[in-house]
mmCIF file with all atom_site columns, C-alpha atoms in Angstrom:
data_model
loop_
_atom_site.group_PDB
_atom_site.id
_atom_site.type_symbol
_atom_site.label_atom_id
_atom_site.label_alt_id
_atom_site.label_comp_id
_atom_site.label_asym_id
_atom_site.label_entity_id
_atom_site.label_seq_id
_atom_site.pdbx_PDB_ins_code
_atom_site.Cartn_x
_atom_site.Cartn_y
_atom_site.Cartn_z
_atom_site.occupancy
_atom_site.B_iso_or_equiv
_atom_site.pdbx_formal_charge
_atom_site.auth_seq_id
_atom_site.auth_comp_id
_atom_site.auth_asym_id
_atom_site.auth_atom_id
_atom_site.pdbx_PDB_model_num
ATOM 1   C CA . ALA A 1 1   ? 68.755  -0.484  23.495 1.00 0.00 ? 739 ALA A CA 1
ATOM 2   C CA . GLN A 1 2   ? 71.181  -3.564  24.468 1.00 0.00 ? 740 GLN A CA 1
ATOM 3   C CA . SER A 1 3   ? 74.766  -3.836  21.939 1.00 0.00 ? 741 SER A CA 1
ATOM 4   C CA . VAL A 1 4   ? 77.326  -6.402  21.851 1.00 0.00 ? 742 VAL A CA 1
ATOM 5   C CA . THR A 1 5   ? 81.273  -5.879  20.798 1.00 0.00 ? 743 THR A CA 1
ATOM 6   C CA . GLN A 1 6   ? 83.781  -8.168  20.387 1.00 0.00 ? 744 GLN A CA 1
ATOM 7   C CA . LEU A 1 7   ? 87.233  -6.388  20.644 1.00 0.00 ? 745 LEU A CA 1
ATOM 8   C CA . GLY A 1 8   ? 88.994  -8.665  17.646 1.00 0.00 ? 746 GLY A CA 1
ATOM 9   C CA . SER A 1 9   ? 87.776  -9.876  14.881 1.00 0.00 ? 747 SER A CA 1
ATOM 10  C CA . HIS A 1 10  ? 90.002  -12.660 15.107 1.00 0.00 ? 748 HIS A CA 1
ATOM 11  C CA . VAL A 1 11  ? 92.493  -13.919 17.002 1.00 0.00 ? 749 VAL A CA 1
ATOM 12  C CA . SER A 1 12  ? 94.926  -16.993 16.537 1.00 0.00 ? 750 SER A CA 1
ATOM 13  C CA . VAL A 1 13  ? 97.139  -18.112 19.059 1.00 0.00 ? 751 VAL A CA 1
ATOM 14  C CA . SER A 1 14  ? 99.838  -21.190 19.183 1.00 0.00 ? 752 SER A CA 1
ATOM 15  C CA . GLU A 1 15  ? 98.843  -25.214 20.181 1.00 0.00 ? 753 GLU A CA 1
ATOM 16  C CA . GLY A 1 16  ? 98.376  -25.329 23.828 1.00 0.00 ? 754 GLY A CA 1
ATOM 17  C CA . ALA A 1 17  ? 98.406  -21.621 24.593 1.00 0.00 ? 755 ALA A CA 1
ATOM 18  C CA . LEU A 1 18  ? 96.325  -19.992 26.367 1.00 0.00 ? 756 LEU A CA 1
ATOM 19  C CA . VAL A 1 19  ? 93.030  -18.353 23.869 1.00 0.00 ? 757 VAL A CA 1
ATOM 20  C CA . LEU A 1 20  ? 91.587  -15.916 25.463 1.00 0.00 ? 758 LEU A CA 1
ATOM 21  C CA . LEU A 1 21  ? 88.101  -14.454 23.826 1.00 0.00 ? 759 LEU A CA 1
ATOM 22  C CA . ARG A 1 22  ? 86.509  -10.638 24.863 1.00 0.00 ? 760 ARG A CA 1
ATOM 23  C CA . CYS A 1 23  ? 83.581  -9.850  25.173 1.00 0.00 ? 761 CYS A CA 1
ATOM 24  C CA . ASN A 1 24  ? 81.580  -6.295  26.709 1.00 0.00 ? 762 ASN A CA 1
ATOM 25  C CA . TYR A 1 25  ? 78.231  -5.319  26.323 1.00 0.00 ? 763 TYR A CA 1
ATOM 26  C CA . SER A 1 26  ? 75.262  -2.627  27.580 1.00 0.00 ? 764 SER A CA 1
ATOM 27  C CA . SER A 1 27  ? 72.716  -2.889  28.950 1.00 0.00 ? 765 SER A CA 1
ATOM 28  C CA . SER A 1 28  ? 71.465  -1.068  31.330 1.00 0.00 ? 766 SER A CA 1
ATOM 29  C CA . VAL A 1 29  ? 70.845  -4.136  33.679 1.00 0.00 ? 767 VAL A CA 1
ATOM 30  C CA . PRO A 1 30  ? 72.922  -7.110  34.350 1.00 0.00 ? 768 PRO A CA 1
ATOM 31  C CA . PRO A 1 31  ? 72.230  -9.399  31.678 1.00 0.00 ? 769 PRO A CA 1
ATOM 32  C CA . TYR A 1 32  ? 71.685  -13.173 30.171 1.00 0.00 ? 770 TYR A CA 1
ATOM 33  C CA . LEU A 1 33  ? 75.220  -13.486 29.022 1.00 0.00 ? 771 LEU A CA 1
ATOM 34  C CA . PHE A 1 34  ? 76.114  -16.384 26.158 1.00 0.00 ? 772 PHE A CA 1
ATOM 35  C CA . TRP A 1 35  ? 78.746  -17.342 23.732 1.00 0.00 ? 773 TRP A CA 1
ATOM 36  C CA . TYR A 1 36  ? 78.092  -19.250 21.149 1.00 0.00 ? 774 TYR A CA 1
ATOM 37  C CA . VAL A 1 37  ? 80.747  -21.403 18.714 1.00 0.00 ? 775 VAL A CA 1
ATOM 38  C CA . GLN A 1 38  ? 79.637  -21.859 14.483 1.00 0.00 ? 776 GLN A CA 1
ATOM 39  C CA . TYR A 1 39  ? 82.176  -24.531 12.503 1.00 0.00 ? 777 TYR A CA 1
ATOM 40  C CA . PRO A 1 40  ? 81.947  -23.810 8.910  1.00 0.00 ? 778 PRO A CA 1
ATOM 41  C CA . ASN A 1 41  ? 78.796  -24.621 6.554  1.00 0.00 ? 779 ASN A CA 1
ATOM 42  C CA . GLN A 1 42  ? 77.049  -25.456 10.931 1.00 0.00 ? 780 GLN A CA 1
ATOM 43  C CA . GLY A 1 43  ? 74.847  -23.890 13.120 1.00 0.00 ? 781 GLY A CA 1
ATOM 44  C CA . LEU A 1 44  ? 75.688  -22.099 16.455 1.00 0.00 ? 782 LEU A CA 1
ATOM 45  C CA . GLN A 1 45  ? 76.036  -24.475 19.428 1.00 0.00 ? 783 GLN A CA 1
ATOM 46  C CA . LEU A 1 46  ? 76.225  -22.734 22.943 1.00 0.00 ? 784 LEU A CA 1
ATOM 47  C CA . LEU A 1 47  ? 79.819  -23.001 24.805 1.00 0.00 ? 785 LEU A CA 1
ATOM 48  C CA . LEU A 1 48  ? 78.511  -21.594 28.164 1.00 0.00 ? 786 LEU A CA 1
ATOM 49  C CA . LYS A 1 49  ? 75.630  -19.000 29.703 1.00 0.00 ? 787 LYS A CA 1
ATOM 50  C CA . TYR A 1 50  ? 75.581  -16.507 32.745 1.00 0.00 ? 788 TYR A CA 1
ATOM 51  C CA . THR A 1 51  ? 72.073  -16.328 34.482 1.00 0.00 ? 789 THR A CA 1
ATOM 52  C CA . THR A 1 52  ? 72.182  -16.022 37.620 1.00 0.00 ? 790 THR A CA 1
ATOM 53  C CA . GLY A 1 53  ? 74.746  -17.486 40.199 1.00 0.00 ? 791 GLY A CA 1
ATOM 54  C CA . ALA A 1 54  ? 78.192  -17.812 40.641 1.00 0.00 ? 792 ALA A CA 1
ATOM 55  C CA . THR A 1 55  ? 79.405  -15.346 37.760 1.00 0.00 ? 793 THR A CA 1
ATOM 56  C CA . LEU A 1 56  ? 82.250  -17.874 36.397 1.00 0.00 ? 794 LEU A CA 1
ATOM 57  C CA . VAL A 1 57  ? 80.830  -20.276 34.554 1.00 0.00 ? 795 VAL A CA 1
ATOM 58  C CA . LYS A 1 58  ? 82.467  -23.692 33.550 1.00 0.00 ? 796 LYS A CA 1
ATOM 59  C CA . GLY A 1 59  ? 80.774  -24.989 29.404 1.00 0.00 ? 797 GLY A CA 1
ATOM 60  C CA . ILE A 1 60  ? 81.691  -27.333 26.893 1.00 0.00 ? 798 ILE A CA 1
ATOM 61  C CA . ASN A 1 61  ? 85.043  -27.842 26.192 1.00 0.00 ? 799 ASN A CA 1
ATOM 62  C CA . GLY A 1 62  ? 87.127  -26.633 28.576 1.00 0.00 ? 800 GLY A CA 1
ATOM 63  C CA . PHE A 1 63  ? 85.529  -23.016 27.949 1.00 0.00 ? 801 PHE A CA 1
ATOM 64  C CA . GLU A 1 64  ? 84.775  -20.830 30.579 1.00 0.00 ? 802 GLU A CA 1
ATOM 65  C CA . ALA A 1 65  ? 83.842  -17.563 31.509 1.00 0.00 ? 803 ALA A CA 1
ATOM 66  C CA . GLU A 1 66  ? 83.965  -15.308 34.104 1.00 0.00 ? 804 GLU A CA 1
ATOM 67  C CA . PHE A 1 67  ? 80.715  -11.941 34.581 1.00 0.00 ? 805 PHE A CA 1
ATOM 68  C CA . LYS A 1 68  ? 82.031  -9.194  35.661 1.00 0.00 ? 806 LYS A CA 1
ATOM 69  C CA . LYS A 1 69  ? 79.411  -6.282  36.220 1.00 0.00 ? 807 LYS A CA 1
ATOM 70  C CA . SER A 1 70  ? 82.456  -3.456  36.869 1.00 0.00 ? 808 SER A CA 1
ATOM 71  C CA . GLU A 1 71  ? 83.988  -4.111  33.719 1.00 0.00 ? 809 GLU A CA 1
ATOM 72  C CA . THR A 1 72  ? 80.358  -5.050  31.739 1.00 0.00 ? 810 THR A CA 1
ATOM 73  C CA . SER A 1 73  ? 82.901  -7.974  30.111 1.00 0.00 ? 811 SER A CA 1
ATOM 74  C CA . PHE A 1 74  ? 81.905  -11.655 29.733 1.00 0.00 ? 812 PHE A CA 1
ATOM 75  C CA . HIS A 1 75  ? 85.279  -13.090 28.099 1.00 0.00 ? 813 HIS A CA 1
ATOM 76  C CA . LEU A 1 76  ? 85.525  -16.251 27.238 1.00 0.00 ? 814 LEU A CA 1
ATOM 77  C CA . THR A 1 77  ? 89.114  -18.604 28.335 1.00 0.00 ? 815 THR A CA 1
ATOM 78  C CA . LYS A 1 78  ? 90.785  -22.003 27.445 1.00 0.00 ? 816 LYS A CA 1
ATOM 79  C CA . PRO A 1 79  ? 93.559  -23.113 29.447 1.00 0.00 ? 817 PRO A CA 1
ATOM 80  C CA . SER A 1 80  ? 95.517  -24.140 26.699 1.00 0.00 ? 818 SER A CA 1
ATOM 81  C CA . ALA A 1 81  ? 93.956  -24.387 23.026 1.00 0.00 ? 819 ALA A CA 1
ATOM 82  C CA . HIS A 1 82  ? 93.402  -27.275 20.886 1.00 0.00 ? 820 HIS A CA 1
ATOM 83  C CA . MET A 1 83  ? 93.388  -27.075 16.686 1.00 0.00 ? 821 MET A CA 1
ATOM 84  C CA . SER A 1 84  ? 89.395  -28.591 17.021 1.00 0.00 ? 822 SER A CA 1
ATOM 85  C CA . ASP A 1 85  ? 89.295  -25.060 18.311 1.00 0.00 ? 823 ASP A CA 1
ATOM 86  C CA . ALA A 1 86  ? 90.094  -23.160 15.763 1.00 0.00 ? 824 ALA A CA 1
ATOM 87  C CA . ALA A 1 87  ? 86.205  -21.650 14.524 1.00 0.00 ? 825 ALA A CA 1
ATOM 88  C CA . GLU A 1 88  ? 84.238  -18.178 15.072 1.00 0.00 ? 826 GLU A CA 1
ATOM 89  C CA . TYR A 1 89  ? 83.049  -17.216 18.238 1.00 0.00 ? 827 TYR A CA 1
ATOM 90  C CA . PHE A 1 90  ? 79.987  -14.887 19.151 1.00 0.00 ? 828 PHE A CA 1
ATOM 91  C CA . CYS A 1 91  ? 79.032  -13.800 22.534 1.00 0.00 ? 829 CYS A CA 1
ATOM 92  C CA . ALA A 1 92  ? 75.363  -12.791 22.946 1.00 0.00 ? 830 ALA A CA 1
ATOM 93  C CA . VAL A 1 93  ? 72.942  -10.966 25.210 1.00 0.00 ? 831 VAL A CA 1
ATOM 94  C CA . SER A 1 94  ? 69.539  -10.932 26.471 1.00 0.00 ? 832 SER A CA 1
ATOM 95  C CA . ASP A 1 95  ? 66.707  -9.094  28.488 1.00 0.00 ? 833 ASP A CA 1
ATOM 96  C CA . ARG A 1 96  ? 66.810  -10.392 31.679 1.00 0.00 ? 834 ARG A CA 1
ATOM 97  C CA . GLY A 1 97  ? 63.342  -12.239 31.845 1.00 0.00 ? 835 GLY A CA 1
ATOM 98  C CA . THR A 1 98  ? 63.249  -12.872 28.350 1.00 0.00 ? 836 THR A CA 1
ATOM 99  C CA . ASN A 1 99  ? 64.615  -16.185 26.639 1.00 0.00 ? 837 ASN A CA 1
ATOM 100 C CA . ALA A 1 100 ? 67.684  -16.640 24.699 1.00 0.00 ? 838 ALA A CA 1
ATOM 101 C CA . GLY A 1 101 ? 65.673  -16.999 21.424 1.00 0.00 ? 839 GLY A CA 1
ATOM 102 C CA . LYS A 1 102 ? 65.722  -12.898 21.547 1.00 0.00 ? 840 LYS A CA 1
ATOM 103 C CA . SER A 1 103 ? 69.848  -12.587 21.617 1.00 0.00 ? 841 SER A CA 1
ATOM 104 C CA . THR A 1 104 ? 71.249  -9.502  20.310 1.00 0.00 ? 842 THR A CA 1
ATOM 105 C CA . PHE A 1 105 ? 74.965  -11.000 18.985 1.00 0.00 ? 843 PHE A CA 1
ATOM 106 C CA . GLY A 1 106 ? 78.447  -9.396  18.773 1.00 0.00 ? 844 GLY A CA 1
ATOM 107 C CA . ASP A 1 107 ? 80.130  -9.776  15.127 1.00 0.00 ? 845 ASP A CA 1
ATOM 108 C CA . GLY A 1 108 ? 82.027  -12.914 16.396 1.00 0.00 ? 846 GLY A CA 1
ATOM 109 C CA . THR A 1 109 ? 85.254  -13.447 16.577 1.00 0.00 ? 847 THR A CA 1
ATOM 110 C CA . THR A 1 110 ? 87.819  -16.187 14.334 1.00 0.00 ? 848 THR A CA 1
ATOM 111 C CA . LEU A 1 111 ? 89.878  -17.789 16.053 1.00 0.00 ? 849 LEU A CA 1
ATOM 112 C CA . THR A 1 112 ? 92.590  -19.530 14.523 1.00 0.00 ? 850 THR A CA 1
ATOM 113 C CA . VAL A 1 113 ? 94.935  -22.541 16.219 1.00 0.00 ? 851 VAL A CA 1
ATOM 114 C CA . LYS A 1 114 ? 98.254  -22.896 15.092 1.00 0.00 ? 852 LYS A CA 1
ATOM 115 C CA . PRO A 1 115 ? 100.477 -25.878 14.956 1.00 0.00 ? 853 PRO A CA 1
ATOM 116 C CA . GLU B 2 1   ? 65.979  -37.758 18.844 1.00 0.00 ? 79  GLU B CA 1
ATOM 117 C CA . THR B 2 2   ? 66.087  -35.787 15.858 1.00 0.00 ? 80  THR B CA 1
ATOM 118 C CA . GLY B 2 3   ? 68.469  -32.680 16.083 1.00 0.00 ? 81  GLY B CA 1
ATOM 119 C CA . VAL B 2 4   ? 66.979  -28.886 14.248 1.00 0.00 ? 82  VAL B CA 1
ATOM 120 C CA . THR B 2 5   ? 66.947  -29.067 10.266 1.00 0.00 ? 83  THR B CA 1
ATOM 121 C CA . GLN B 2 6   ? 66.736  -26.566 7.809  1.00 0.00 ? 84  GLN B CA 1
ATOM 122 C CA . SER B 2 7   ? 65.521  -26.349 4.281  1.00 0.00 ? 85  SER B CA 1
ATOM 123 C CA . PRO B 2 8   ? 67.046  -26.213 1.195  1.00 0.00 ? 86  PRO B CA 1
ATOM 124 C CA . THR B 2 9   ? 69.888  -25.895 2.636  1.00 0.00 ? 87  THR B CA 1
ATOM 125 C CA . HIS B 2 10  ? 71.539  -23.152 -0.305 1.00 0.00 ? 88  HIS B CA 1
ATOM 126 C CA . LEU B 2 11  ? 68.604  -21.203 -2.548 1.00 0.00 ? 89  LEU B CA 1
ATOM 127 C CA . ILE B 2 12  ? 69.583  -18.582 -5.199 1.00 0.00 ? 90  ILE B CA 1
ATOM 128 C CA . LYS B 2 13  ? 67.146  -15.811 -5.348 1.00 0.00 ? 91  LYS B CA 1
ATOM 129 C CA . THR B 2 14  ? 66.759  -12.816 -8.017 1.00 0.00 ? 92  THR B CA 1
ATOM 130 C CA . ARG B 2 15  ? 65.306  -9.312  -6.619 1.00 0.00 ? 93  ARG B CA 1
ATOM 131 C CA . GLY B 2 16  ? 61.349  -8.554  -6.904 1.00 0.00 ? 94  GLY B CA 1
ATOM 132 C CA . GLN B 2 17  ? 61.031  -12.698 -5.990 1.00 0.00 ? 95  GLN B CA 1
ATOM 133 C CA . GLN B 2 18  ? 59.634  -14.307 -3.184 1.00 0.00 ? 96  GLN B CA 1
ATOM 134 C CA . VAL B 2 19  ? 61.619  -16.547 -0.766 1.00 0.00 ? 97  VAL B CA 1
ATOM 135 C CA . THR B 2 20  ? 60.475  -19.672 1.727  1.00 0.00 ? 98  THR B CA 1
ATOM 136 C CA . LEU B 2 21  ? 63.095  -21.255 4.298  1.00 0.00 ? 99  LEU B CA 1
ATOM 137 C CA . ARG B 2 22  ? 61.881  -23.863 5.952  1.00 0.00 ? 100 ARG B CA 1
ATOM 138 C CA . CYS B 2 23  ? 62.443  -25.733 10.025 1.00 0.00 ? 101 CYS B CA 1
ATOM 139 C CA . SER B 2 24  ? 61.570  -28.027 11.502 1.00 0.00 ? 102 SER B CA 1
ATOM 140 C CA . SER B 2 25  ? 62.097  -28.033 15.429 1.00 0.00 ? 103 SER B CA 1
ATOM 141 C CA . GLN B 2 26  ? 64.185  -30.656 17.520 1.00 0.00 ? 104 GLN B CA 1
ATOM 142 C CA . SER B 2 27  ? 61.839  -32.916 18.773 1.00 0.00 ? 105 SER B CA 1
ATOM 143 C CA . GLY B 2 28  ? 59.710  -31.962 22.062 1.00 0.00 ? 106 GLY B CA 1
ATOM 144 C CA . HIS B 2 29  ? 60.458  -27.971 22.107 1.00 0.00 ? 107 HIS B CA 1
ATOM 145 C CA . ASN B 2 30  ? 57.932  -25.975 20.755 1.00 0.00 ? 108 ASN B CA 1
ATOM 146 C CA . THR B 2 31  ? 59.774  -22.766 20.306 1.00 0.00 ? 109 THR B CA 1
ATOM 147 C CA . VAL B 2 32  ? 61.643  -21.209 17.657 1.00 0.00 ? 110 VAL B CA 1
ATOM 148 C CA . SER B 2 33  ? 63.541  -17.915 16.627 1.00 0.00 ? 111 SER B CA 1
ATOM 149 C CA . TRP B 2 34  ? 64.608  -17.362 12.879 1.00 0.00 ? 112 TRP B CA 1
ATOM 150 C CA . TYR B 2 35  ? 68.067  -15.330 12.143 1.00 0.00 ? 113 TYR B CA 1
ATOM 151 C CA . GLN B 2 36  ? 69.771  -13.774 9.528  1.00 0.00 ? 114 GLN B CA 1
ATOM 152 C CA . GLN B 2 37  ? 73.417  -13.048 9.449  1.00 0.00 ? 115 GLN B CA 1
ATOM 153 C CA . ALA B 2 38  ? 74.563  -11.560 6.799  1.00 0.00 ? 116 ALA B CA 1
ATOM 154 C CA . LEU B 2 39  ? 78.645  -12.661 5.367  1.00 0.00 ? 117 LEU B CA 1
ATOM 155 C CA . GLY B 2 40  ? 81.334  -10.866 8.195  1.00 0.00 ? 118 GLY B CA 1
ATOM 156 C CA . GLN B 2 41  ? 77.977  -10.608 11.065 1.00 0.00 ? 119 GLN B CA 1
ATOM 157 C CA . GLY B 2 42  ? 77.220  -11.771 13.513 1.00 0.00 ? 120 GLY B CA 1
ATOM 158 C CA . PRO B 2 43  ? 72.418  -13.192 13.228 1.00 0.00 ? 121 PRO B CA 1
ATOM 159 C CA . GLN B 2 44  ? 70.388  -11.204 14.046 1.00 0.00 ? 122 GLN B CA 1
ATOM 160 C CA . PHE B 2 45  ? 67.174  -11.572 15.557 1.00 0.00 ? 123 PHE B CA 1
ATOM 161 C CA . ILE B 2 46  ? 63.634  -11.930 13.058 1.00 0.00 ? 124 ILE B CA 1
ATOM 162 C CA . PHE B 2 47  ? 61.447  -13.308 15.627 1.00 0.00 ? 125 PHE B CA 1
ATOM 163 C CA . GLN B 2 48  ? 60.284  -15.603 17.528 1.00 0.00 ? 126 GLN B CA 1
ATOM 164 C CA . TYR B 2 49  ? 57.046  -18.544 18.033 1.00 0.00 ? 127 TYR B CA 1
ATOM 165 C CA . TYR B 2 50  ? 55.550  -19.984 20.085 1.00 0.00 ? 128 TYR B CA 1
ATOM 166 C CA . ARG B 2 51  ? 52.754  -21.947 19.867 1.00 0.00 ? 129 ARG B CA 1
ATOM 167 C CA . GLU B 2 52  ? 51.561  -21.035 16.740 1.00 0.00 ? 130 GLU B CA 1
ATOM 168 C CA . GLU B 2 53  ? 52.182  -16.551 17.634 1.00 0.00 ? 131 GLU B CA 1
ATOM 169 C CA . GLU B 2 54  ? 54.487  -14.526 17.147 1.00 0.00 ? 132 GLU B CA 1
ATOM 170 C CA . ASN B 2 55  ? 56.399  -14.030 20.583 1.00 0.00 ? 133 ASN B CA 1
ATOM 171 C CA . GLY B 2 56  ? 58.063  -10.887 19.774 1.00 0.00 ? 134 GLY B CA 1
ATOM 172 C CA . ARG B 2 57  ? 60.538  -9.203  16.565 1.00 0.00 ? 135 ARG B CA 1
ATOM 173 C CA . GLY B 2 58  ? 63.010  -7.786  15.695 1.00 0.00 ? 136 GLY B CA 1
ATOM 174 C CA . ASN B 2 59  ? 64.115  -4.700  13.403 1.00 0.00 ? 137 ASN B CA 1
ATOM 175 C CA . PHE B 2 60  ? 63.223  -6.200  10.186 1.00 0.00 ? 138 PHE B CA 1
ATOM 176 C CA . PRO B 2 61  ? 60.567  -4.537  7.311  1.00 0.00 ? 139 PRO B CA 1
ATOM 177 C CA . PRO B 2 62  ? 56.595  -6.630  7.761  1.00 0.00 ? 140 PRO B CA 1
ATOM 178 C CA . ARG B 2 63  ? 58.210  -8.017  3.865  1.00 0.00 ? 141 ARG B CA 1
ATOM 179 C CA . PHE B 2 64  ? 59.660  -10.958 6.617  1.00 0.00 ? 142 PHE B CA 1
ATOM 180 C CA . SER B 2 65  ? 56.340  -13.044 7.838  1.00 0.00 ? 143 SER B CA 1
ATOM 181 C CA . GLY B 2 66  ? 56.504  -16.285 8.862  1.00 0.00 ? 144 GLY B CA 1
ATOM 182 C CA . LEU B 2 67  ? 54.503  -18.625 10.649 1.00 0.00 ? 145 LEU B CA 1
ATOM 183 C CA . GLN B 2 68  ? 54.527  -21.887 12.879 1.00 0.00 ? 146 GLN B CA 1
ATOM 184 C CA . PHE B 2 69  ? 52.106  -24.872 12.675 1.00 0.00 ? 147 PHE B CA 1
ATOM 185 C CA . PRO B 2 70  ? 50.753  -27.128 14.760 1.00 0.00 ? 148 PRO B CA 1
ATOM 186 C CA . ASN B 2 71  ? 54.188  -30.274 14.498 1.00 0.00 ? 149 ASN B CA 1
ATOM 187 C CA . TYR B 2 72  ? 56.165  -26.827 16.417 1.00 0.00 ? 150 TYR B CA 1
ATOM 188 C CA . SER B 2 73  ? 57.921  -26.237 12.179 1.00 0.00 ? 151 SER B CA 1
ATOM 189 C CA . SER B 2 74  ? 58.185  -23.427 11.190 1.00 0.00 ? 152 SER B CA 1
ATOM 190 C CA . GLU B 2 75  ? 58.188  -21.414 8.064  1.00 0.00 ? 153 GLU B CA 1
ATOM 191 C CA . LEU B 2 76  ? 60.626  -17.665 7.253  1.00 0.00 ? 154 LEU B CA 1
ATOM 192 C CA . ASN B 2 77  ? 58.824  -15.522 3.165  1.00 0.00 ? 155 ASN B CA 1
ATOM 193 C CA . VAL B 2 78  ? 60.328  -12.884 2.410  1.00 0.00 ? 156 VAL B CA 1
ATOM 194 C CA . ASN B 2 79  ? 58.053  -10.982 -0.304 1.00 0.00 ? 157 ASN B CA 1
ATOM 195 C CA . ALA B 2 80  ? 60.001  -8.256  -2.507 1.00 0.00 ? 158 ALA B CA 1
ATOM 196 C CA . LEU B 2 81  ? 63.518  -10.007 -2.680 1.00 0.00 ? 159 LEU B CA 1
ATOM 197 C CA . GLU B 2 82  ? 66.426  -7.125  -2.329 1.00 0.00 ? 160 GLU B CA 1
ATOM 198 C CA . LEU B 2 83  ? 70.094  -7.967  -2.679 1.00 0.00 ? 161 LEU B CA 1
ATOM 199 C CA . ASP B 2 84  ? 71.200  -7.178  1.184  1.00 0.00 ? 162 ASP B CA 1
ATOM 200 C CA . ASP B 2 85  ? 68.813  -10.133 2.103  1.00 0.00 ? 163 ASP B CA 1
ATOM 201 C CA . SER B 2 86  ? 71.738  -12.811 1.137  1.00 0.00 ? 164 SER B CA 1
ATOM 202 C CA . ALA B 2 87  ? 72.748  -14.164 3.541  1.00 0.00 ? 165 ALA B CA 1
ATOM 203 C CA . LEU B 2 88  ? 72.805  -17.525 6.041  1.00 0.00 ? 166 LEU B CA 1
ATOM 204 C CA . TYR B 2 89  ? 68.945  -17.580 7.724  1.00 0.00 ? 167 TYR B CA 1
ATOM 205 C CA . LEU B 2 90  ? 68.826  -20.308 11.209 1.00 0.00 ? 168 LEU B CA 1
ATOM 206 C CA . CYS B 2 91  ? 67.008  -21.507 13.055 1.00 0.00 ? 169 CYS B CA 1
ATOM 207 C CA . ALA B 2 92  ? 66.984  -22.551 16.281 1.00 0.00 ? 170 ALA B CA 1
ATOM 208 C CA . SER B 2 93  ? 64.137  -24.329 18.366 1.00 0.00 ? 171 SER B CA 1
ATOM 209 C CA . SER B 2 94  ? 64.224  -24.315 22.669 1.00 0.00 ? 172 SER B CA 1
ATOM 210 C CA . MET B 2 95  ? 61.373  -25.736 23.969 1.00 0.00 ? 173 MET B CA 1
ATOM 211 C CA . ASP B 2 96  ? 59.403  -22.969 26.146 1.00 0.00 ? 174 ASP B CA 1
ATOM 212 C CA . ARG B 2 97  ? 60.578  -19.410 26.159 1.00 0.00 ? 175 ARG B CA 1
ATOM 213 C CA . ALA B 2 98  ? 62.139  -19.201 29.344 1.00 0.00 ? 176 ALA B CA 1
ATOM 214 C CA . VAL B 2 99  ? 65.742  -18.050 29.193 1.00 0.00 ? 177 VAL B CA 1
ATOM 215 C CA . ARG B 2 100 ? 67.115  -21.162 31.172 1.00 0.00 ? 178 ARG B CA 1
ATOM 216 C CA . ASN B 2 101 ? 66.054  -23.397 28.378 1.00 0.00 ? 179 ASN B CA 1
ATOM 217 C CA . GLU B 2 102 ? 69.043  -23.853 25.977 1.00 0.00 ? 180 GLU B CA 1
ATOM 218 C CA . GLN B 2 103 ? 68.332  -22.869 22.355 1.00 0.00 ? 181 GLN B CA 1
ATOM 219 C CA . PHE B 2 104 ? 69.747  -25.502 19.752 1.00 0.00 ? 182 PHE B CA 1
ATOM 220 C CA . PHE B 2 105 ? 70.293  -24.129 16.318 1.00 0.00 ? 183 PHE B CA 1
ATOM 221 C CA . GLY B 2 106 ? 70.502  -25.765 12.200 1.00 0.00 ? 184 GLY B CA 1
ATOM 222 C CA . PRO B 2 107 ? 72.197  -25.313 10.073 1.00 0.00 ? 185 PRO B CA 1
ATOM 223 C CA . GLY B 2 108 ? 70.882  -22.769 8.143  1.00 0.00 ? 186 GLY B CA 1
ATOM 224 C CA . THR B 2 109 ? 69.895  -21.715 4.160  1.00 0.00 ? 187 THR B CA 1
ATOM 225 C CA . ARG B 2 110 ? 72.224  -19.664 2.540  1.00 0.00 ? 188 ARG B CA 1
ATOM 226 C CA . LEU B 2 111 ? 70.207  -17.059 0.465  1.00 0.00 ? 189 LEU B CA 1
ATOM 227 C CA . THR B 2 112 ? 71.742  -15.439 -2.395 1.00 0.00 ? 190 THR B CA 1
ATOM 228 C CA . VAL B 2 113 ? 69.429  -12.774 -4.187 1.00 0.00 ? 191 VAL B CA 1
ATOM 229 C CA . LEU B 2 114 ? 71.220  -11.818 -7.008 1.00 0.00 ? 192 LEU B CA 1
#
């Protein structure tokens, strides 16, 4: 069975600093990988996804993530944090060949951005 | 284009009762997935419906059941409610089942079981 581990349930950065949110997965075959953001009292919004091709994936709001098969990781980064980035972030995986609707999610990382 | 909507937004029930949650998928989407998000945790996949048929189920007991209607809206029914069923219930819709099709989430229904 697949599993997703997000290291660090809470991450705090200063405005303008680098954002790094960590995600490791456990799967016998490289899965499809996703990052979602959730603002208070809202549903999840897709930031970016990796299915095939280039391992560095660019998403919305200046976020990007790199798929590293050897490290079974898919860490999310943003060069310069903005106050509006404060939210809950979820990493998710789904089996290659299935669809995003059957994803397994990590427990999330709360990002706080300090002025 | 109307996004994914869910009703009600909040609901309070007591143990043993039954509840029905509703989801209207985004226009043109024929696939709906339901998730349970307990406090402090990530969403857990309950089941998915594609063109009115169940298309996969997570590790949830049979008292969690669903329906999808011809207009692709969906219901989640939970019987014999337990305290642990208290959670945010999210639905997400997408076009077909292909992974490359992004799924769009509704704002969720917050269920409290007393």
